[in-house]
XYZ file of C-alpha atoms in Angstrom:
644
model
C 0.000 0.000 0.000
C 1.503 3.429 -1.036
C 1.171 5.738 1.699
C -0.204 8.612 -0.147
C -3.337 7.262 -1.599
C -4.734 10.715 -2.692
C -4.225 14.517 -1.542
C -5.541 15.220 2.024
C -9.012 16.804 2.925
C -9.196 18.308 6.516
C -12.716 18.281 8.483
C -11.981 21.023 11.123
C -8.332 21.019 12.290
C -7.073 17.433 13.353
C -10.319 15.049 11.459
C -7.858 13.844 8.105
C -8.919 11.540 5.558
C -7.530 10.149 2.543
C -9.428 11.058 -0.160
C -9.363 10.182 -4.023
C -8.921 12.495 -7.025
C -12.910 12.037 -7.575
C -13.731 13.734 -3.866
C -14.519 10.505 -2.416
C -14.009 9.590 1.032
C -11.540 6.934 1.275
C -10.888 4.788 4.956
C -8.975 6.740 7.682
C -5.789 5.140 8.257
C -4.067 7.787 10.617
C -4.897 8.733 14.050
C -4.933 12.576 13.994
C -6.321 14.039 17.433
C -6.620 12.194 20.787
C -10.201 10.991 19.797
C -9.346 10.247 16.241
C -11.735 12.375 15.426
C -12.258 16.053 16.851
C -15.614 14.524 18.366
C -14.043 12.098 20.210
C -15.418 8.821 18.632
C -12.456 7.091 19.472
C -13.742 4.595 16.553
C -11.371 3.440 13.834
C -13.145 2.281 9.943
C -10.526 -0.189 9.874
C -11.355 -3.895 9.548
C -7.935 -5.968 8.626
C -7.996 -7.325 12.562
C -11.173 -8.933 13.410
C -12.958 -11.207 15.603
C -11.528 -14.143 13.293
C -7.604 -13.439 13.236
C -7.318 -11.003 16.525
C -5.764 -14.318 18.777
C -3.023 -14.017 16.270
C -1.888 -10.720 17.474
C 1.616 -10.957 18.095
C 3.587 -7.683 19.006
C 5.295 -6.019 16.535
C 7.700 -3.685 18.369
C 8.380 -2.335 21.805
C 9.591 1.564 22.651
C 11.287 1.847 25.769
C 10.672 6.398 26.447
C 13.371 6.111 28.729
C 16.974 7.712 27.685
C 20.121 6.443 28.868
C 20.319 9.794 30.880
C 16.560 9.699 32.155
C 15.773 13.283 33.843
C 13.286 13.304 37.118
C 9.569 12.022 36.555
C 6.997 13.467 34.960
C 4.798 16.151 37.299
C 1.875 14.533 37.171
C 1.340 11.644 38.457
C -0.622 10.267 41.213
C 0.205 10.813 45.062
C 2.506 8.259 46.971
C 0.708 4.264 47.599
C -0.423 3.331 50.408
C 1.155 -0.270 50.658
C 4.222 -1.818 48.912
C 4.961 0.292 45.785
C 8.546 0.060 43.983
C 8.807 1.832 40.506
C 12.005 2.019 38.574
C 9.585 4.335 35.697
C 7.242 7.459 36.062
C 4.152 6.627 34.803
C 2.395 7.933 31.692
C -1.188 8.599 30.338
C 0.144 8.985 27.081
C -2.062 8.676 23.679
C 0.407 8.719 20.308
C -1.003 10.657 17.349
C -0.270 9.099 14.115
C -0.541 11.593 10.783
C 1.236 10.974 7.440
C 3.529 8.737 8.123
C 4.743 9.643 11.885
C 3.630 8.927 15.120
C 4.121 11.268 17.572
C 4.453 10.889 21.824
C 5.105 12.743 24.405
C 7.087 10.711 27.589
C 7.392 10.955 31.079
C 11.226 11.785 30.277
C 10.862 15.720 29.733
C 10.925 14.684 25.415
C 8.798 14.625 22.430
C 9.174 12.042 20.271
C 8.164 11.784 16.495
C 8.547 7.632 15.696
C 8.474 5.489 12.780
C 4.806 4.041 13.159
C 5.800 0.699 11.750
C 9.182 -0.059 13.966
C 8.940 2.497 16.425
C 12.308 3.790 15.438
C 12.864 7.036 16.466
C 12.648 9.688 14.259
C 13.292 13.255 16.254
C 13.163 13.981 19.645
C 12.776 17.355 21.625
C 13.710 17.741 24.881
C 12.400 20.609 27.401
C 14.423 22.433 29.066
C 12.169 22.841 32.254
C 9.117 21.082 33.412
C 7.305 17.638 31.870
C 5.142 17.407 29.057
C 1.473 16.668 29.231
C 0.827 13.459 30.546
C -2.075 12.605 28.118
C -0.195 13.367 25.293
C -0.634 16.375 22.378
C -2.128 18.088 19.310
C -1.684 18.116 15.970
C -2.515 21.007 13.386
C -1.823 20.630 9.200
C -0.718 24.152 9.314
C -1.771 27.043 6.659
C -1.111 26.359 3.630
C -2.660 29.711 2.456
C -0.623 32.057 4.822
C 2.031 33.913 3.250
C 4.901 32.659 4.097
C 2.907 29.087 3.937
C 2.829 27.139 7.585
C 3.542 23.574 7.398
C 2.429 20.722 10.262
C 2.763 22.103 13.944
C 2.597 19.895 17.211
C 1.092 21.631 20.526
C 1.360 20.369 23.927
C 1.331 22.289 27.612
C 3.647 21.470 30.296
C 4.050 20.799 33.851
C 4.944 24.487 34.414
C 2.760 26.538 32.403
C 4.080 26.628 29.209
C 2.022 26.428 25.786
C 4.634 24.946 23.268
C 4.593 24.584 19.364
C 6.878 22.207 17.339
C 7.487 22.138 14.003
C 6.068 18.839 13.124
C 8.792 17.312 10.514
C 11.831 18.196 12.679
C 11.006 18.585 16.119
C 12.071 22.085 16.460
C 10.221 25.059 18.485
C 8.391 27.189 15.755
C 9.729 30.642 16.768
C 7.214 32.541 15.510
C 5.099 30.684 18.155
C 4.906 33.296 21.338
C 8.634 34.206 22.139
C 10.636 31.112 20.534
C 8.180 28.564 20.244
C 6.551 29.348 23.807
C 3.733 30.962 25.252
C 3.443 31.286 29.046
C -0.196 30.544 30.186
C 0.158 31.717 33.644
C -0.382 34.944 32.349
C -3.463 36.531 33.643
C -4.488 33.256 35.427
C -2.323 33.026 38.945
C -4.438 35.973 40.530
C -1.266 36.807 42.207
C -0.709 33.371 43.384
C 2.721 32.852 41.921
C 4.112 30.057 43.650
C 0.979 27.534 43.442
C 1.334 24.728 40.404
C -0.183 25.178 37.156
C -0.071 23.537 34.276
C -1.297 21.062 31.629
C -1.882 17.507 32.257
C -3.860 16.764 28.921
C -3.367 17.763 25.388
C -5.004 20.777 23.987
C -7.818 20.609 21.182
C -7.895 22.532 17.774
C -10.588 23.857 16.289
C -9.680 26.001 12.550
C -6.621 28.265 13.738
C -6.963 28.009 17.756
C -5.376 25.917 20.007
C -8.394 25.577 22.848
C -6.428 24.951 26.438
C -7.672 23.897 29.633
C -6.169 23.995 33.034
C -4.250 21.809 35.509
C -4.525 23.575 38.847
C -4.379 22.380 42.069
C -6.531 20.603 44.758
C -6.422 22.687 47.452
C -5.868 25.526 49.479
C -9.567 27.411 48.202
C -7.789 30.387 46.481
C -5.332 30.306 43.700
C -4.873 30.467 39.772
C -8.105 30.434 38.151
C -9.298 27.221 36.034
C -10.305 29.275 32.469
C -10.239 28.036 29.073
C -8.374 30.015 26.620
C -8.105 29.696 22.760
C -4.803 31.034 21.296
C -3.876 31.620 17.467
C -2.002 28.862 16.209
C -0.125 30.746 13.593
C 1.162 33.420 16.432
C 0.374 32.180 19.624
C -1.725 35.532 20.749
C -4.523 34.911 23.147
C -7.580 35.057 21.137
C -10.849 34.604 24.012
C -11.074 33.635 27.622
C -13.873 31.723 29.064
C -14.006 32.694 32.936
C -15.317 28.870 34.293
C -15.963 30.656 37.588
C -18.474 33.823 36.460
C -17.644 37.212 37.691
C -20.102 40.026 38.416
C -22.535 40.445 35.312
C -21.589 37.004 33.651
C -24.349 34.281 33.759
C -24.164 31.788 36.545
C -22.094 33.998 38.695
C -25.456 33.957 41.172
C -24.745 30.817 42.214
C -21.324 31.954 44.447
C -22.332 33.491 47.766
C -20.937 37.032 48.215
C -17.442 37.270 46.990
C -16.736 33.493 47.287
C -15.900 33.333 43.281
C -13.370 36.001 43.613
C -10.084 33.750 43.189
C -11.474 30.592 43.507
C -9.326 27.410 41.842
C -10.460 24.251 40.424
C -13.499 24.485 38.286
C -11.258 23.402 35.378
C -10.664 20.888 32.295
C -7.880 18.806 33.328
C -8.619 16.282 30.336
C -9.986 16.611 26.924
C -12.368 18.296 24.883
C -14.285 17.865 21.494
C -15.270 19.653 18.817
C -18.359 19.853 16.666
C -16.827 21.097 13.977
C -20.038 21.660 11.916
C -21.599 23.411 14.546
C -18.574 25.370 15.749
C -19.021 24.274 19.288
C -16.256 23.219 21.869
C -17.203 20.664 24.911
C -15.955 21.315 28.651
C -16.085 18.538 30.814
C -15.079 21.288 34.123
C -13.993 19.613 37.384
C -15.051 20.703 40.715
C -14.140 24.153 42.968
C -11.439 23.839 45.381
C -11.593 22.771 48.356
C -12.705 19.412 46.723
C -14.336 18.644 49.996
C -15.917 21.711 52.181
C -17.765 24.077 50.408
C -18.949 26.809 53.613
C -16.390 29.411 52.183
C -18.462 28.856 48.707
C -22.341 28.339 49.277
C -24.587 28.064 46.285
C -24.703 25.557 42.908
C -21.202 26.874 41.838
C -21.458 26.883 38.105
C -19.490 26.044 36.283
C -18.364 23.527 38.263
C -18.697 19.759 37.319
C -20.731 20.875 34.561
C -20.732 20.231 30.692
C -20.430 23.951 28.817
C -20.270 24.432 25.297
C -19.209 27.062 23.599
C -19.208 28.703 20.501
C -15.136 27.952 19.502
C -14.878 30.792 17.509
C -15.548 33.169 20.084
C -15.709 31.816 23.638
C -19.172 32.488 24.386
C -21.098 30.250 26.079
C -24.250 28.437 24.413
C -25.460 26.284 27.327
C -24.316 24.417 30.333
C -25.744 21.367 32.348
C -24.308 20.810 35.665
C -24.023 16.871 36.937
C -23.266 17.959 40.862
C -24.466 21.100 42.332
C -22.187 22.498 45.456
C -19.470 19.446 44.847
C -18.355 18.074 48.003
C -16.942 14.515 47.038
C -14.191 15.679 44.385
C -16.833 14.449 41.427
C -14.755 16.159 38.422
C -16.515 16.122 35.029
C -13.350 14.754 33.099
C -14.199 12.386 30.577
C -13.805 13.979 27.018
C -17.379 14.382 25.899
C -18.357 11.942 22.771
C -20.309 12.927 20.289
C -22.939 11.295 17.776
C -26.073 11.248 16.513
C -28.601 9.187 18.105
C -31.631 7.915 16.320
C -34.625 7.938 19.071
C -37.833 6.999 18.108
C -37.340 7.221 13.960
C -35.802 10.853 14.592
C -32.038 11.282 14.506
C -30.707 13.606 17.387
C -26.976 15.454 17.361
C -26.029 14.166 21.015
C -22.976 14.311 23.296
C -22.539 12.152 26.243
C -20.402 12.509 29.158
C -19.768 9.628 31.709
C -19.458 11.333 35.829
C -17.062 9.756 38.546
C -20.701 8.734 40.235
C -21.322 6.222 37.675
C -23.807 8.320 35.774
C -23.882 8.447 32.178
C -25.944 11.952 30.934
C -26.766 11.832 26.949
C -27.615 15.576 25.938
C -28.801 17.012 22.903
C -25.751 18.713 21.742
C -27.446 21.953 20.220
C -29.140 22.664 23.565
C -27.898 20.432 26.400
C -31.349 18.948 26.980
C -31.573 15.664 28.439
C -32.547 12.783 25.442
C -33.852 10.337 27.976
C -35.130 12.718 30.871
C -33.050 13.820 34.293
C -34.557 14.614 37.740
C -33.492 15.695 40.652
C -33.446 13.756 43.676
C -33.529 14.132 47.724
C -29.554 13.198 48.801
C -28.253 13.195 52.268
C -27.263 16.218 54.039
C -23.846 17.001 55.841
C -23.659 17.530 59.352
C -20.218 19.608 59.051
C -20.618 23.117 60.905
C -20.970 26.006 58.304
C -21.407 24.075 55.388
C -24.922 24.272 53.239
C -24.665 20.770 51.256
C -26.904 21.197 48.265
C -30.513 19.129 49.269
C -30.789 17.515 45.510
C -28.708 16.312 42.851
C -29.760 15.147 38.804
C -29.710 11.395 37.873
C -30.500 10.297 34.642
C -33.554 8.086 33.858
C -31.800 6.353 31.678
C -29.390 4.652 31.541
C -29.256 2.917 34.755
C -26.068 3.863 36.856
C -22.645 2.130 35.774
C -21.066 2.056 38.969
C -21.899 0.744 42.268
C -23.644 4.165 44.070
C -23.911 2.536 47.412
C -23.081 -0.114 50.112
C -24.468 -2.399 53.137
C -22.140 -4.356 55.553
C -23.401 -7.392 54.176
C -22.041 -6.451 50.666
C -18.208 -6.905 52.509
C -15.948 -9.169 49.937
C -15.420 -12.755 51.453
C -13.276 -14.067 48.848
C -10.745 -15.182 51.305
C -10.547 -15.148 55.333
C -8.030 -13.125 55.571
C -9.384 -10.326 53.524
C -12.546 -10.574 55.098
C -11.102 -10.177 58.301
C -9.528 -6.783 57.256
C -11.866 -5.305 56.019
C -14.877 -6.014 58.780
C -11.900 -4.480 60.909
C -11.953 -1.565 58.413
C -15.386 -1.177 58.420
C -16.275 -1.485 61.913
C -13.376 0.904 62.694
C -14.669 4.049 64.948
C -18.018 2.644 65.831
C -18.322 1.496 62.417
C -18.614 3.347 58.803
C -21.975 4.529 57.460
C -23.082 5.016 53.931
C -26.658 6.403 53.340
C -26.832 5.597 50.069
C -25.963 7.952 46.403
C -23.843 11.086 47.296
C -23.141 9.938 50.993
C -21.060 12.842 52.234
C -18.086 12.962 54.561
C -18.819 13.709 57.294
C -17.612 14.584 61.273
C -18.727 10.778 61.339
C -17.323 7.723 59.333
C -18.003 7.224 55.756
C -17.756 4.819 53.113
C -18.577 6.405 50.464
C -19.640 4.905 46.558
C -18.369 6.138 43.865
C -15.026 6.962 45.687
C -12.857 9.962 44.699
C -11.580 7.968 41.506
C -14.835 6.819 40.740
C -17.226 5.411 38.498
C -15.937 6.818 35.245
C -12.815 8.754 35.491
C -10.557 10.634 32.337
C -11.547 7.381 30.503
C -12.090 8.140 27.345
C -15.121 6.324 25.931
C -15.176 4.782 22.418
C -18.282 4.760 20.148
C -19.258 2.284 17.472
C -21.829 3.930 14.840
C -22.858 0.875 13.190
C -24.135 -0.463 16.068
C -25.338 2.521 18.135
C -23.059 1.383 20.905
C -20.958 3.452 23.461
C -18.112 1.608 25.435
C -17.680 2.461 28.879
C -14.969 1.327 31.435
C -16.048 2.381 35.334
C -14.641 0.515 38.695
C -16.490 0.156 41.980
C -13.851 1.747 44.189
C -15.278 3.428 47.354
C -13.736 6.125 49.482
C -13.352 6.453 52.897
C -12.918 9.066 54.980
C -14.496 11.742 57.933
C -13.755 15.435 58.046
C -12.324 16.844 60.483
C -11.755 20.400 61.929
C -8.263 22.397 60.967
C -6.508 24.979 63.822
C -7.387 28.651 62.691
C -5.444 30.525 60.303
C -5.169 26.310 58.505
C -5.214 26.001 54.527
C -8.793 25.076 55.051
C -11.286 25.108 57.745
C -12.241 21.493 57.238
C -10.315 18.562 55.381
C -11.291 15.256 54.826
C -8.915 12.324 56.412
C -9.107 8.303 57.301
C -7.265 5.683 58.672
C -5.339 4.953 55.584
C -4.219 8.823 54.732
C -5.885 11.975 53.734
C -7.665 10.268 50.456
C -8.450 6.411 51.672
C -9.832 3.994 49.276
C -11.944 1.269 50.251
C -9.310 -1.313 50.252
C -6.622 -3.511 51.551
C -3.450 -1.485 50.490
C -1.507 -3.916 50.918
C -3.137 -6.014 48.706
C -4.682 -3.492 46.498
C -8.018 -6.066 47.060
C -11.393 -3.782 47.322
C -13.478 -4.367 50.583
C -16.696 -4.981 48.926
C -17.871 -7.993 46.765
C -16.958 -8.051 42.770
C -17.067 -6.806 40.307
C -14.412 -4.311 40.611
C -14.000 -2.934 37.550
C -16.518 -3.578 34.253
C -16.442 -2.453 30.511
C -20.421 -1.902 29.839
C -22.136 -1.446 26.433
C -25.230 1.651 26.028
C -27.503 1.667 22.946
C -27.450 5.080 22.867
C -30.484 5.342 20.649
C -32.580 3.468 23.752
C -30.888 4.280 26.443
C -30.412 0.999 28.110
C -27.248 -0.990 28.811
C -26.784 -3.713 26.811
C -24.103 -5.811 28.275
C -21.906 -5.596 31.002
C -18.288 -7.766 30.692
C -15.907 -8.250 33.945
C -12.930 -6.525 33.645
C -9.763 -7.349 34.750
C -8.706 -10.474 36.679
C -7.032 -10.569 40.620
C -4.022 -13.525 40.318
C -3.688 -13.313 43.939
C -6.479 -14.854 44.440
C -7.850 -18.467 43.942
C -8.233 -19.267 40.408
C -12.000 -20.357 40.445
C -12.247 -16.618 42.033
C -9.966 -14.550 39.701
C -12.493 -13.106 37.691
C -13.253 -10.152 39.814
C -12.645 -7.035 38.026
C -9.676 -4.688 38.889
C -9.016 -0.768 39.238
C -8.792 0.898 35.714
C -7.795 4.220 34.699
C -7.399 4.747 30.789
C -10.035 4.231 27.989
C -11.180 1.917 24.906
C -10.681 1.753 21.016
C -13.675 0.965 18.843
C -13.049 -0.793 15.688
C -15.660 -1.413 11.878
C -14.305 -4.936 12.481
C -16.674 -4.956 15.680
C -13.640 -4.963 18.043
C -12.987 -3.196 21.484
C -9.621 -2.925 22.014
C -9.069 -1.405 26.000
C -6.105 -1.789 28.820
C -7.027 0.284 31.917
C -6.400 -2.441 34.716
C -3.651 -3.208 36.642
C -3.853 -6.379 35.821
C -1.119 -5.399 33.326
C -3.028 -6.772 30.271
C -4.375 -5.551 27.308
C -7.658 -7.112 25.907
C -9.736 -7.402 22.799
C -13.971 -7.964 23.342
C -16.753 -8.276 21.065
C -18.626 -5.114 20.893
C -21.716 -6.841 19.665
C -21.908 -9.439 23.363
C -19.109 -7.969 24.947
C -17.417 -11.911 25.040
C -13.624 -11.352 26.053
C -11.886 -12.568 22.640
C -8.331 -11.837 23.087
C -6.230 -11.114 26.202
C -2.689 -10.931 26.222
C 0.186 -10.219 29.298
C 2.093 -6.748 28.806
C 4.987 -5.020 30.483
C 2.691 -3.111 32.530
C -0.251 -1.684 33.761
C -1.293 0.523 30.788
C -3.613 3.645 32.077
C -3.784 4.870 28.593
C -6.011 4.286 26.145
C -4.679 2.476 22.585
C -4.876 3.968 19.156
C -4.917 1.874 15.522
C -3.720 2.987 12.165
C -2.311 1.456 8.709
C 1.595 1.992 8.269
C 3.135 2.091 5.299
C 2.936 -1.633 4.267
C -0.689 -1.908 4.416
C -0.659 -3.965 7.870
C -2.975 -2.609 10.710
C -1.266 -1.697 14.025
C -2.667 -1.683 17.901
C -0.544 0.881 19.194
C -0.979 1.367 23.580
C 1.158 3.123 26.555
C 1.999 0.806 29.218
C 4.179 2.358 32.444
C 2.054 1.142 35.562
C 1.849 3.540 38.204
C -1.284 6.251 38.511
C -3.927 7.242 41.060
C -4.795 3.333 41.207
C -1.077 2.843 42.647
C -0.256 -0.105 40.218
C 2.976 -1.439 41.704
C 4.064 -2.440 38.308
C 6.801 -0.284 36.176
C 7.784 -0.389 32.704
C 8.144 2.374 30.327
C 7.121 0.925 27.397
C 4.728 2.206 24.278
C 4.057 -1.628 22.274
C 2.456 -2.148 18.930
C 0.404 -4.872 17.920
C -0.362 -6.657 14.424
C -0.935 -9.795 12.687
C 1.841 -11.443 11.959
């Protein structure tokens, strides 16, 4: 197969396609944008591995990011284990981008890397001089070809420290006409004269036309600090072309909803993932994560808009269209962070532009993307209330009516795992700590009491990226039943909050044995789930991830998973997630398990598929270990897959 086919036509900035001479639309063999295509599909046309051949996978190369002079770890990464934990490798999110011929990575090593997408030879590298790249990976834009002096192919990515950087895409060089050398600093107008406090980008930005749309990686906590907008800048120049304030300010909508002067400052309420792009439309998706302090609110009574809400906005401009908030006054750490998919759903005879956006509560919302209405009807329910002194814990929060929740939403003493005695014993001990733990059902709060608390701080759905099958109507979801534990409890005056949430097993506890890394309450642990989007209802559920400590007749338990899934026309989902370090294959019709094979590590990434030069399909996935899940295992590794 001859790599260039036909001249390229470009939907948008990052959707290419190989087209013929005669304008028609040939198969997409590259992987342009982080969800293949600007709307986040995350699907692939390609057919050459199917449900026939895909036990012959075999792997076709191995990258190891690591140099022979490896620089400290990436920024990002997930807080210290509780339990044995021994890494040799920082761990990566990373999702490559292959266009024309390259793939392109960013590593955990402080480098880009442009490869060779059928040996994973390396091609160019770049190497910062300060601060990590985005964990998640970058963007790619085919340039201008109209601007005088013509631009060719640029790469963005944020870093670590702030900085907005553009490559030139065939050598791996800054493009100095980018900001000052290649470089834009994004702290600009954002800190609120915060200075010292982290910011960054942990995820890669979106294009839409000529602007590079960036959100925000700021931090957790104190309350006050560098403010979580989302900026567009010009691609060609790197000047800042609109602001979107994701906390409101006097005389913007939704700024109401902040008691007195409690928006003035405020951090969080940020995308610290990725968004999509209805390119037809002209709208961007923001999948915003919650206010600091992720768990007391009294310093910031009212719904908080626009936090853990989906906004969209008109890309060109900035301005907001419409917004639908899944939590109202977040006091669990609930981010919205999956990127938002989009589709058309076909309800009742009548096709529907939708966009749906999985929740760390195990809550899947499916919108009509030209208004944000719900498709299949939300309401608002009673939850509990909070007993902690000052804070006003909002009395009702939306659920969807359909579909059903993904993730396990609550918990009964009964429910504790008994898959061995010894783990049974720990974790009645756990639970009956204190006087024992309560749970009162969806949205139990921390409280000066106790708590177990389902979905935990990871989740339900996390960054997972879903994948999206149009043929079938299908949307692939990945969630894990990991609860949280915790109380809150009161900080001295003058403290970097009034409140903070602790346990016995640290300041964020999971439900667990950390030692073990087993969850306290009966499997599964961790599923990949099938919706029919154009009904609503689930249509399978497949356990994912297997526990090897365990007995082998009760192995088949589900595990942890961070990362996200790959939708093929061959009616393959390809996902790795677990920390099971494995990567598997299922059938997206039944969801059967078809194909499961042992990799280097834990791979908290989500794979991508393409055709290299010789016509063979590749499997391409990021396997390190490591994350918020605290996978012990450590590799730094990016393997390809084909038929042999």
């Amino acid at each position: 197969m001859k790599r260039r086919l036909a001249p390229l036509v470009i939907i948008g900035a990052a959707g290419l396609f190989l087209s013929s001479v005669q304008g028609q639309k040939k198969v997409q063999t590259d992987w342009p944008t982080f969800g293949n295509d600007p709307g986040g599909q995350r699907y692939a046309p390609l057919a050459q591995i199917n449900a026939g051949n895909v036990t012959r996978l075999v792997r076709a190369w191995t990258y190891h990011m690591k140099p022979a002079n490896a620089e400290a770890p990436n920024a990002e990464t997930g807080p210290p284990a509780r339990g044995p934990r021994r890494r040799s490798n920082p761990e990566s999110q990373a999702v490559p981008l292959v266009v024309d011929g390259v793939m392109y990575l960013t590593t955990a090593y402080r480098r880009v890397v442009a490869l060779e997408p059928e040996t994973g030879k390396c091609v160019w590298e770049y190497a910062l001089k300060s601060g990590s790249p985005a964990t998640r990976g970058l963007e790619y834009w085919a340039g201008d070809a109209q601007s005088k002096p013509p631009i060719g192919p640029r790469l963005f990515f944020g870093t670590s420290n702030g900085e907005l950087i553009a490559l030139d895409a065939k050598t791996g060089q800054p493009e100095t006409d980018f900001g000052a050398g290649g470089v834009v600093d994004m702290k600009v107008g954002v800190m609120n004269g915060y200075d010292q406090i982290p910011y960054g980008l942990s995820s890669p930005p979106i294009m839409y036309k000529s602007l590079v749309i960036t959100g925000a990686h700021t931090q957790e906590s104190p309350m006050l600090g560098s403010s979580g907008d989302v900026r567009a800048w010009d691609a060609r120049t790197g000047q800042l072309v609109w602001t979107f304030h994701t906390v409101p300010r006097p005389g913007e909508a939704g700024h109401e909803t902040w008691e007195g002067d409690s928006w003035k400052n405020r951090s969080g309420v940020n995308v610290w993932s990725m968004m999509t792009v209805d390119v037809a439309r002209g709208l961007v998706f923001l999948p915003l994560g919650s206010p600091t302090y992720d768990y007391y609110g009294g310093d910031r009574k009212g719904a908080n808009l626009y936090g853990d809400a989906l906004v969209a906005l008109d890309a060109n401009t900035g301005k907001m269209k419409w917004h639908f908030q899944t939590v109202h006054h977040d006091l669990w750490d609930y981010d919205l962070c999956t990127p938002p998919t989009l589709f058309d759903a076909t309800v009742k005879g009548r096709k529907i532009p939708a966009v749906a956006v999985m929740t760390k509560m195990g809550l899947l919302f499916i919108l009509d993307r030209r208004d944000g209405k719900p498709i299949y009807g939300v309401e608002e329910r009673p939850i509990p209330k909070t007993d902690v002194p000052g804070e006003a814990s909002w009395p009702t929060q939306p659920f969807p009516l359909k579909p059903a929740p993904l993730a396990r939403n609550s918990f009964k003493r009964e429910e504790l795992a008994d898959l061995t005695p010894e783990h049974r014993k720990y974790c009645e001990a756990l639970f009956d700590r204190d006087g024992g733990m309560r749970n009162e059902g969806p949205y139990t709060h921390y409280t000066t009491m106790p708590s177990v608390v389902f979905p935990g701080t990871l989740g339900g759905g996390n960054w997972n990226p879903m994948s999206f099958d149009p043929k079938l109507g299908y949307l692939f979801i990945n969630t894990q039943d990991l609860g949280g534990i915790g109380q809150m409890k009161k900080n001295p005056e003058g403290g970097r909050t009034p409140w903070s949430r602790t346990s016995p097993l640290g300041p964020v506890g999971r439900f667990w044995n950390p030692d073990t890394r087993w969850p306290c309450q009966q499997p599964p642990w961790g599923r990949l789930v099938a919706v029919n989007v154009n009904t609503g209802e689930i249509v399978w559920q497949a356990v994912l991830g297997i526990t090897e400590g365990l007995p082998e007749d009760k192995q088949k338990t589900g595990r942890p998973n961070l990362g996200g899934s790959l939708a093929t026309a061959s009616g393959l989902v390809f996902i790795g997630a677990t920390d099971d370090s494995r990567f598997r294959a299922f059938d997206a019709r039944t969801g059967k398990e078809l194909w499961v094979t042992k990799i280097d590590a834990g791979a908290h990434s989500a794979p991508i598929t393409y055709i290299g030069k010789g016509g063979k399909q590749y499997v391409v996935i990021t396997a390190t270990g490591g994350g918020f899940i605290a996978d012990p295992s450590s590799a730094d590794t990016v393997i390809a897959f084909a038929l042999p």
